[in-house]
mmCIF file of C-alpha atoms and ligand atoms in Angstrom:
data_model
loop_
_atom_site.group_PDB
_atom_site.id
_atom_site.type_symbol
_atom_site.label_atom_id
_atom_site.label_comp_id
_atom_site.label_asym_id
_atom_site.label_seq_id
_atom_site.Cartn_x
_atom_site.Cartn_y
_atom_site.Cartn_z
ATOM 1 C CA MET A 16 4.877 8.835 42.437
ATOM 2 C CA PRO A 17 4.887 12.585 43.063
ATOM 3 C CA VAL A 18 5.063 14.582 39.889
ATOM 4 C CA THR A 19 8.220 16.628 39.528
ATOM 5 C CA PRO A 20 7.377 18.900 36.638
ATOM 6 C CA ASP A 21 10.603 20.789 36.899
ATOM 7 C CA PHE A 22 12.858 17.718 37.010
ATOM 8 C CA ARG A 23 16.348 18.743 35.902
ATOM 9 C CA PHE A 24 18.070 16.200 33.665
ATOM 10 C CA ARG A 25 21.026 18.519 33.416
ATOM 11 C CA ARG A 26 22.028 17.867 37.047
ATOM 12 C CA LEU A 27 23.772 14.660 35.922
ATOM 13 C CA ARG A 28 25.484 16.357 32.966
ATOM 14 C CA LYS A 29 27.295 19.040 34.885
ATOM 15 C CA SER A 30 30.831 17.671 35.048
ATOM 16 C CA ALA A 31 32.851 15.162 33.076
ATOM 17 C CA VAL A 32 33.184 12.967 36.148
ATOM 18 C CA MET A 33 29.418 12.996 36.675
ATOM 19 C CA ARG A 34 28.781 12.191 33.035
ATOM 20 C CA ASP A 35 31.266 9.331 33.222
ATOM 21 C CA LEU A 36 29.556 8.060 36.373
ATOM 22 C CA VAL A 37 26.126 7.727 34.793
ATOM 23 C CA ARG A 38 27.192 6.594 31.329
ATOM 24 C CA GLU A 39 25.132 3.553 30.345
ATOM 25 C CA ASN A 40 27.311 2.042 27.628
ATOM 26 C CA HIS A 41 31.023 1.614 27.173
ATOM 27 C CA LEU A 42 33.201 0.823 24.222
ATOM 28 C CA SER A 43 36.439 -1.121 24.433
ATOM 29 C CA ALA A 44 38.950 -2.542 21.991
ATOM 30 C CA ASP A 45 37.872 -5.930 23.383
ATOM 31 C CA ASP A 46 34.575 -5.484 21.523
ATOM 32 C CA LEU A 47 36.136 -5.179 18.070
ATOM 33 C CA ILE A 48 36.672 -7.637 15.223
ATOM 34 C CA TYR A 49 38.824 -6.549 12.276
ATOM 35 C CA PRO A 50 38.173 -7.993 8.782
ATOM 36 C CA VAL A 51 41.323 -9.078 6.931
ATOM 37 C CA PHE A 52 41.402 -9.798 3.181
ATOM 38 C CA VAL A 53 43.985 -12.148 1.692
ATOM 39 C CA GLN A 54 44.301 -12.425 -2.066
ATOM 40 C CA GLU A 55 46.018 -15.116 -4.089
ATOM 41 C CA GLY A 56 48.299 -14.058 -6.894
ATOM 42 C CA ILE A 57 49.458 -10.629 -5.667
ATOM 43 C CA SER A 58 52.848 -9.733 -4.246
ATOM 44 C CA GLU A 59 52.077 -6.283 -2.824
ATOM 45 C CA PRO A 60 49.082 -5.025 -0.807
ATOM 46 C CA VAL A 61 46.308 -3.608 -3.006
ATOM 47 C CA GLU A 62 44.203 -0.807 -1.548
ATOM 48 C CA VAL A 63 40.468 -1.159 -2.086
ATOM 49 C CA SER A 64 39.677 1.891 -4.170
ATOM 50 C CA SER A 65 36.405 2.781 -2.484
ATOM 51 C CA MET A 66 37.772 1.990 0.989
ATOM 52 C CA PRO A 67 40.915 4.041 1.627
ATOM 53 C CA GLY A 68 42.986 2.368 4.338
ATOM 54 C CA VAL A 69 41.619 -1.122 3.610
ATOM 55 C CA PHE A 70 43.941 -3.468 1.731
ATOM 56 C CA ARG A 71 43.926 -6.898 0.154
ATOM 57 C CA TYR A 72 47.123 -8.531 1.353
ATOM 58 C CA PRO A 73 49.303 -11.154 -0.288
ATOM 59 C CA GLU A 74 49.313 -14.413 1.631
ATOM 60 C CA ALA A 75 53.000 -14.000 2.422
ATOM 61 C CA GLN A 76 52.169 -10.843 4.422
ATOM 62 C CA LEU A 77 49.335 -12.281 6.491
ATOM 63 C CA ALA A 78 51.543 -13.207 9.447
ATOM 64 C CA GLN A 79 52.882 -9.650 9.559
ATOM 65 C CA VAL A 80 49.392 -8.175 9.336
ATOM 66 C CA VAL A 81 48.166 -10.367 12.190
ATOM 67 C CA GLY A 82 51.094 -9.222 14.320
ATOM 68 C CA ASP A 83 50.368 -5.573 13.507
ATOM 69 C CA VAL A 84 46.675 -5.914 14.345
ATOM 70 C CA TRP A 85 47.542 -7.545 17.674
ATOM 71 C CA ALA A 86 50.097 -4.838 18.445
ATOM 72 C CA LYS A 87 47.415 -2.204 17.843
ATOM 73 C CA GLY A 88 45.252 -3.807 20.526
ATOM 74 C CA VAL A 89 42.677 -5.608 18.376
ATOM 75 C CA LYS A 90 42.437 -9.229 19.435
ATOM 76 C CA SER A 91 39.957 -10.726 16.956
ATOM 77 C CA ILE A 92 40.058 -10.922 13.174
ATOM 78 C CA ILE A 93 37.721 -12.340 10.564
ATOM 79 C CA LEU A 94 39.408 -13.755 7.483
ATOM 80 C CA PHE A 95 38.213 -13.308 3.896
ATOM 81 C CA GLY A 96 39.998 -15.053 1.062
ATOM 82 C CA VAL A 97 40.083 -13.790 -2.508
ATOM 83 C CA SER A 98 40.628 -16.984 -4.450
ATOM 84 C CA GLU A 99 42.230 -17.621 -7.800
ATOM 85 C CA HIS A 100 41.005 -21.212 -7.647
ATOM 86 C CA LYS A 101 37.329 -20.666 -8.298
ATOM 87 C CA ASP A 102 34.926 -23.296 -9.591
ATOM 88 C CA ALA A 103 31.168 -23.827 -9.733
ATOM 89 C CA CYS A 104 30.858 -24.981 -6.125
ATOM 90 C CA GLY A 105 33.780 -23.334 -4.306
ATOM 91 C CA SER A 106 35.635 -26.579 -3.641
ATOM 92 C CA ASP A 107 38.851 -24.804 -2.668
ATOM 93 C CA THR A 108 37.158 -23.956 0.636
ATOM 94 C CA TRP A 109 37.106 -27.590 1.721
ATOM 95 C CA SER A 110 40.558 -28.478 0.537
ATOM 96 C CA ALA A 111 42.941 -29.019 3.439
ATOM 97 C CA ASP A 112 45.514 -27.083 1.369
ATOM 98 C CA GLY A 113 43.019 -24.459 0.191
ATOM 99 C CA LEU A 114 43.229 -20.748 0.862
ATOM 100 C CA MET A 115 40.819 -20.770 3.801
ATOM 101 C CA ALA A 116 42.724 -23.490 5.664
ATOM 102 C CA ARG A 117 46.079 -21.863 4.905
ATOM 103 C CA MET A 118 44.951 -18.427 6.131
ATOM 104 C CA ILE A 119 43.718 -19.895 9.409
ATOM 105 C CA LYS A 120 46.952 -21.790 10.021
ATOM 106 C CA THR A 121 49.116 -18.806 9.142
ATOM 107 C CA ALA A 122 47.133 -16.442 11.359
ATOM 108 C CA LYS A 123 47.153 -18.790 14.351
ATOM 109 C CA ALA A 124 50.873 -19.478 13.962
ATOM 110 C CA ALA A 125 51.648 -15.751 13.757
ATOM 111 C CA GLU A 126 49.865 -14.881 16.986
ATOM 112 C CA PRO A 127 48.384 -17.847 18.874
ATOM 113 C CA ASN A 128 46.366 -15.574 21.163
ATOM 114 C CA MET A 129 44.649 -13.814 18.264
ATOM 115 C CA LEU A 130 41.023 -14.959 18.024
ATOM 116 C CA VAL A 131 40.791 -16.106 14.433
ATOM 117 C CA ILE A 132 37.344 -16.259 12.853
ATOM 118 C CA SER A 133 36.660 -17.584 9.372
ATOM 119 C CA ASP A 134 33.960 -16.076 7.166
ATOM 120 C CA ASN A 135 32.389 -19.304 5.978
ATOM 121 C CA CYS A 136 30.797 -18.784 2.599
ATOM 122 C CA PHE A 137 31.397 -19.633 -1.061
ATOM 123 C CA CYS A 138 30.960 -16.378 -2.958
ATOM 124 C CA GLU A 139 34.676 -15.573 -3.090
ATOM 125 C CA TYR A 140 35.449 -19.105 -4.281
ATOM 126 C CA THR A 141 32.768 -19.712 -6.924
ATOM 127 C CA ASP A 142 33.203 -18.667 -10.553
ATOM 128 C CA HIS A 143 29.632 -17.277 -10.663
ATOM 129 C CA GLY A 144 29.977 -15.408 -7.325
ATOM 130 C CA HIS A 145 26.894 -16.865 -5.629
ATOM 131 C CA CYS A 146 27.062 -18.053 -2.018
ATOM 132 C CA GLY A 147 26.613 -21.726 -2.933
ATOM 133 C CA VAL A 148 25.803 -24.289 -5.586
ATOM 134 C CA VAL A 149 23.583 -22.944 -8.370
ATOM 135 C CA ALA A 150 20.754 -24.934 -9.923
ATOM 136 C CA ASN A 151 17.952 -23.503 -12.053
ATOM 137 C CA ASP A 152 19.267 -19.949 -11.669
ATOM 138 C CA ASP A 153 19.150 -20.083 -7.892
ATOM 139 C CA VAL A 154 21.359 -21.225 -5.026
ATOM 140 C CA ASP A 155 20.408 -24.790 -4.160
ATOM 141 C CA ASN A 156 20.066 -24.855 -0.370
ATOM 142 C CA ASP A 157 20.777 -28.408 0.734
ATOM 143 C CA PRO A 158 23.690 -29.268 -1.575
ATOM 144 C CA THR A 159 25.205 -25.985 -0.384
ATOM 145 C CA LEU A 160 24.753 -27.102 3.234
ATOM 146 C CA ALA A 161 26.607 -30.336 2.490
ATOM 147 C CA ASN A 162 29.512 -28.341 1.049
ATOM 148 C CA LEU A 163 29.378 -25.908 3.963
ATOM 149 C CA GLN A 164 29.778 -28.850 6.350
ATOM 150 C CA LYS A 165 32.932 -29.918 4.512
ATOM 151 C CA GLN A 166 34.254 -26.349 4.534
ATOM 152 C CA CYS A 167 33.603 -25.794 8.241
ATOM 153 C CA LEU A 168 35.191 -29.112 9.197
ATOM 154 C CA VAL A 169 38.342 -28.155 7.305
ATOM 155 C CA ALA A 170 38.350 -24.747 9.000
ATOM 156 C CA ALA A 171 38.049 -26.431 12.407
ATOM 157 C CA GLN A 172 40.830 -28.861 11.542
ATOM 158 C CA ALA A 173 43.005 -25.916 10.533
ATOM 159 C CA GLY A 174 42.558 -24.498 14.039
ATOM 160 C CA VAL A 175 39.963 -21.756 13.638
ATOM 161 C CA ASP A 176 38.662 -20.244 16.881
ATOM 162 C CA MET A 177 35.179 -19.462 15.609
ATOM 163 C CA ILE A 178 33.112 -20.317 12.545
ATOM 164 C CA ALA A 179 31.054 -17.501 10.992
ATOM 165 C CA PRO A 180 28.712 -18.657 8.236
ATOM 166 C CA SER A 181 27.496 -15.740 6.123
ATOM 167 C CA GLY A 182 25.628 -17.424 3.285
ATOM 168 C CA MET A 183 22.074 -17.184 4.690
ATOM 169 C CA MET A 184 21.195 -20.770 3.810
ATOM 170 C CA ASP A 185 18.274 -22.301 5.706
ATOM 171 C CA GLY A 186 19.435 -24.801 8.311
ATOM 172 C CA MET A 187 23.074 -23.735 8.104
ATOM 173 C CA ILE A 188 23.659 -23.552 11.847
ATOM 174 C CA ALA A 189 22.199 -26.997 12.556
ATOM 175 C CA ALA A 190 24.251 -28.466 9.714
ATOM 176 C CA ILE A 191 27.475 -26.880 10.949
ATOM 177 C CA ARG A 192 26.824 -27.748 14.590
ATOM 178 C CA GLU A 193 26.236 -31.369 13.583
ATOM 179 C CA VAL A 194 29.466 -31.749 11.631
ATOM 180 C CA LEU A 195 31.538 -30.007 14.313
ATOM 181 C CA ASP A 196 30.040 -32.039 17.161
ATOM 182 C CA ASP A 197 30.345 -35.349 15.308
ATOM 183 C CA ASN A 198 34.028 -34.787 14.595
ATOM 184 C CA GLY A 199 35.351 -33.707 17.959
ATOM 185 C CA TYR A 200 34.917 -29.940 17.505
ATOM 186 C CA GLY A 201 32.098 -29.453 19.964
ATOM 187 C CA HIS A 202 34.158 -26.714 21.604
ATOM 188 C CA VAL A 203 34.264 -24.511 18.465
ATOM 189 C CA PRO A 204 31.618 -21.761 18.591
ATOM 190 C CA VAL A 205 29.510 -20.545 15.684
ATOM 191 C CA MET A 206 28.784 -16.859 15.150
ATOM 192 C CA SER A 207 25.932 -16.746 12.679
ATOM 193 C CA TYR A 208 25.327 -13.953 10.209
ATOM 194 C CA SER A 209 21.793 -14.598 11.398
ATOM 195 C CA THR A 210 20.009 -11.425 10.281
ATOM 196 C CA LYS A 211 21.701 -10.439 7.046
ATOM 197 C CA PHE A 212 19.931 -8.237 4.554
ATOM 198 C CA ALA A 213 20.273 -8.093 0.771
ATOM 199 C CA SER A 214 21.866 -4.673 1.004
ATOM 200 C CA ALA A 215 23.324 -2.074 -1.313
ATOM 201 C CA PHE A 216 25.701 -1.231 1.544
ATOM 202 C CA TYR A 217 27.863 -4.208 0.495
ATOM 203 C CA GLY A 218 28.859 -2.531 -2.753
ATOM 204 C CA PRO A 219 32.466 -1.697 -1.799
ATOM 205 C CA PHE A 220 32.956 -5.215 -0.346
ATOM 206 C CA ARG A 221 32.280 -6.651 -3.774
ATOM 207 C CA ASP A 222 35.069 -4.359 -4.937
ATOM 208 C CA ALA A 223 37.227 -5.545 -2.023
ATOM 209 C CA VAL A 224 36.894 -9.184 -2.983
ATOM 210 C CA ASP A 225 37.274 -8.493 -6.713
ATOM 211 C CA SER A 226 33.877 -10.008 -7.283
ATOM 212 C CA ASN A 227 32.570 -10.015 -10.816
ATOM 213 C CA PHE A 228 29.200 -10.850 -9.317
ATOM 214 C CA LYS A 229 26.388 -9.231 -11.279
ATOM 215 C CA GLY A 230 23.334 -11.027 -9.931
ATOM 216 C CA THR A 231 21.170 -10.619 -6.866
ATOM 217 C CA ARG A 232 21.222 -12.360 -3.505
ATOM 218 C CA GLU A 233 17.545 -11.604 -2.861
ATOM 219 C CA THR A 234 16.573 -15.286 -2.889
ATOM 220 C CA TYR A 235 18.685 -15.987 0.181
ATOM 221 C CA GLN A 236 19.411 -12.710 1.972
ATOM 222 C CA LEU A 237 16.652 -10.810 3.801
ATOM 223 C CA ASP A 238 14.410 -8.202 2.226
ATOM 224 C CA PRO A 239 15.224 -4.847 3.917
ATOM 225 C CA ALA A 240 11.469 -4.313 4.287
ATOM 226 C CA ASN A 241 11.049 -7.270 6.657
ATOM 227 C CA GLY A 242 11.678 -6.718 10.355
ATOM 228 C CA ARG A 243 9.580 -9.565 11.787
ATOM 229 C CA GLN A 244 11.076 -12.089 9.397
ATOM 230 C CA ALA A 245 14.530 -10.770 10.240
ATOM 231 C CA LEU A 246 13.931 -11.361 13.951
ATOM 232 C CA ALA A 247 12.606 -14.840 13.203
ATOM 233 C CA GLU A 248 15.785 -15.771 11.330
ATOM 234 C CA SER A 249 17.976 -14.873 14.281
ATOM 235 C CA MET A 250 15.665 -16.740 16.650
ATOM 236 C CA GLN A 251 15.812 -19.764 14.369
ATOM 237 C CA ASP A 252 19.611 -19.673 14.371
ATOM 238 C CA GLU A 253 19.612 -19.496 18.155
ATOM 239 C CA LEU A 254 17.401 -22.602 18.268
ATOM 240 C CA GLU A 255 19.776 -24.373 15.885
ATOM 241 C CA GLY A 256 22.650 -23.663 18.258
ATOM 242 C CA ALA A 257 24.274 -20.395 17.205
ATOM 243 C CA ASP A 258 26.531 -19.099 19.977
ATOM 244 C CA ILE A 259 26.526 -15.500 18.744
ATOM 245 C CA LEU A 260 23.907 -13.776 16.582
ATOM 246 C CA MET A 261 24.557 -10.928 14.163
ATOM 247 C CA VAL A 262 22.859 -8.061 12.376
ATOM 248 C CA LYS A 263 24.267 -6.860 9.087
ATOM 249 C CA PRO A 264 24.516 -4.067 7.936
ATOM 250 C CA GLY A 265 24.663 -1.825 10.999
ATOM 251 C CA LEU A 266 23.382 1.733 11.064
ATOM 252 C CA ALA A 267 20.339 1.242 8.862
ATOM 253 C CA TYR A 268 19.285 -1.748 11.004
ATOM 254 C CA LEU A 269 19.573 -0.568 14.614
ATOM 255 C CA ASP A 270 15.943 -1.588 15.096
ATOM 256 C CA MET A 271 16.961 -5.190 14.451
ATOM 257 C CA LEU A 272 19.704 -5.009 17.065
ATOM 258 C CA ALA A 273 17.163 -3.777 19.598
ATOM 259 C CA ALA A 274 14.610 -6.426 18.629
ATOM 260 C CA ILE A 275 17.068 -9.317 18.842
ATOM 261 C CA ARG A 276 18.506 -7.956 22.090
ATOM 262 C CA ALA A 277 15.012 -8.000 23.573
ATOM 263 C CA ASN A 278 14.372 -11.560 22.439
ATOM 264 C CA SER A 279 17.650 -13.388 23.007
ATOM 265 C CA GLU A 280 20.209 -13.796 25.755
ATOM 266 C CA ARG A 281 22.971 -14.667 23.278
ATOM 267 C CA PRO A 282 25.843 -12.265 22.587
ATOM 268 C CA LEU A 283 24.977 -10.064 19.629
ATOM 269 C CA ALA A 284 27.331 -8.792 16.942
ATOM 270 C CA VAL A 285 26.853 -6.096 14.352
ATOM 271 C CA TYR A 286 28.680 -5.842 11.038
ATOM 272 C CA HIS A 287 29.520 -2.221 10.221
ATOM 273 C CA VAL A 288 29.837 -2.959 6.521
ATOM 274 C CA SER A 289 31.922 -1.737 3.630
ATOM 275 C CA GLY A 290 29.425 0.842 2.366
ATOM 276 C CA GLU A 291 29.142 2.380 5.803
ATOM 277 C CA TYR A 292 32.935 2.642 6.012
ATOM 278 C CA ALA A 293 33.198 4.049 2.487
ATOM 279 C CA MET A 294 30.593 6.742 3.139
ATOM 280 C CA VAL A 295 32.301 7.977 6.279
ATOM 281 C CA LYS A 296 35.721 7.920 4.598
ATOM 282 C CA ALA A 297 34.460 9.839 1.600
ATOM 283 C CA ALA A 298 32.802 12.453 3.775
ATOM 284 C CA ALA A 299 35.869 12.724 6.015
ATOM 285 C CA ASN A 300 38.179 13.088 3.032
ATOM 286 C CA ALA A 301 35.889 15.785 1.675
ATOM 287 C CA GLY A 302 36.318 17.605 4.991
ATOM 288 C CA VAL A 303 32.626 17.677 5.806
ATOM 289 C CA ILE A 304 32.611 15.555 8.994
ATOM 290 C CA ASP A 305 34.854 14.800 11.972
ATOM 291 C CA GLU A 306 35.819 11.184 11.224
ATOM 292 C CA LYS A 307 36.863 10.141 14.719
ATOM 293 C CA ALA A 308 33.804 11.656 16.400
ATOM 294 C CA ILE A 309 31.424 10.183 13.819
ATOM 295 C CA VAL A 310 32.920 6.697 14.077
ATOM 296 C CA LEU A 311 33.008 6.620 17.889
ATOM 297 C CA GLU A 312 29.416 7.867 18.018
ATOM 298 C CA THR A 313 28.416 5.150 15.551
ATOM 299 C CA MET A 314 30.107 2.468 17.675
ATOM 300 C CA MET A 315 28.260 3.712 20.741
ATOM 301 C CA ALA A 316 24.962 3.681 18.832
ATOM 302 C CA PHE A 317 25.562 -0.005 18.082
ATOM 303 C CA LYS A 318 26.156 -0.738 21.745
ATOM 304 C CA ARG A 319 23.140 1.280 22.890
ATOM 305 C CA ALA A 320 20.938 -0.557 20.398
ATOM 306 C CA GLY A 321 22.075 -3.886 21.836
ATOM 307 C CA ALA A 322 25.304 -5.017 20.178
ATOM 308 C CA ASP A 323 28.026 -6.555 22.313
ATOM 309 C CA LEU A 324 30.621 -6.742 19.560
ATOM 310 C CA VAL A 325 31.331 -4.869 16.356
ATOM 311 C CA ILE A 326 32.942 -6.100 13.167
ATOM 312 C CA THR A 327 34.366 -2.997 11.546
ATOM 313 C CA TYR A 328 37.009 -1.850 9.071
ATOM 314 C CA TYR A 329 37.560 0.969 11.559
ATOM 315 C CA ALA A 330 38.662 -1.449 14.322
ATOM 316 C CA LEU A 331 42.333 -0.423 14.264
ATOM 317 C CA ASP A 332 41.485 3.297 14.283
ATOM 318 C CA VAL A 333 38.935 2.840 17.065
ATOM 319 C CA ALA A 334 41.431 0.912 19.196
ATOM 320 C CA GLY A 335 43.937 3.720 18.649
ATOM 321 C CA TRP A 336 41.441 6.459 19.482
ATOM 322 C CA LEU A 337 40.333 4.677 22.647
ATOM 323 C CA ALA A 338 43.957 4.422 23.775
ATOM 324 C CA GLU A 339 44.689 8.144 23.244
HETATM 325 C C1 PBG B 405 29.551 -12.774 1.537
HETATM 326 C C2 PBG B 405 29.784 -11.585 2.364
HETATM 327 C C3 PBG B 405 29.441 -10.268 2.061
HETATM 328 C C4 PBG B 405 29.930 -9.482 3.110
HETATM 329 C C5 PBG B 405 30.532 -10.331 4.021
HETATM 330 N N1 PBG B 405 30.402 -11.644 3.560
HETATM 331 C C6 PBG B 405 28.847 -9.645 0.875
HETATM 332 C C7 PBG B 405 27.599 -10.112 0.311
HETATM 333 O O1 PBG B 405 26.787 -10.767 0.951
HETATM 334 O O2 PBG B 405 27.439 -9.800 -0.851
HETATM 335 C C8 PBG B 405 29.807 -7.993 3.167
HETATM 336 C C9 PBG B 405 30.784 -7.292 3.978
HETATM 337 C C10 PBG B 405 30.799 -5.832 3.780
HETATM 338 O O3 PBG B 405 30.090 -5.257 2.936
HETATM 339 O O4 PBG B 405 31.583 -5.189 4.478
HETATM 340 N N2 PBG B 405 28.675 -13.718 1.973
#
């Protein structure tokens, strides 16, 4: 190829139309998933102190919230329950009348076209706050898988559109796929929190779910130092049958998005987590950044790195900004 030492990159940046023409990545409200928190035992929405604009809603308001989210152009939600019926193993999650099942039914009834995803874990339903059954000071993997199967079956029976296990147990996708397929729910997809790190960026989420959790999740979530292992976990989940893979948190782990993108043909999600939201909000409220520009740039960085979809507390704002 002839060398063109004076090649001008700026030729394609000259006009807005030209820039639009050559833009490599695009962001749409279709790409967004909005997390919704429902808390038992409250009658008014409670704002999460470290996350201005994010609320825990009473169950009686969920239908209204789902309608509002849909009206704002966001078509997928992921449900988190804040339970008052906690026990050592999180049994409320596999009760047909439990909070998880009720939230799914209420959300689907409110807006049947809304894509309703359940966060399938135990930490908001156990009295100790761990993501499963505890034995010898650690989460016991296989008994937790058995409970997760019961939980996911109940979620499917309640009408959930997608299962999203976030507990980082080994073998969780195979276990869930088996119980769904054996019970007539072979059509229900699983979005795995496949590459999830033990991260300080979840701090405000613990606040959001009123967690009194004081321990560490380092025996089940990934060490932030480990990129190869993190890729292997997503590849393992793909082999077990995950329909969608995920990286969590987002900005500090763009390398993982790129690595998984290069190694898998599955759709890839990123979770823009509570700490990331809280940092931007705090900086915006202090007047030191342009919130809209920072958030849209962040969303585009996720897409460029390889994400197809983004779970974000900013989903409603982003949908609004894109529609302006
Ligand atoms: C629980 C769960 C967590 C988040 C989603 N599901 C927290 C954790 O693992 O401690 C974090 C979400 C966020 O920080 O926005 N399995």
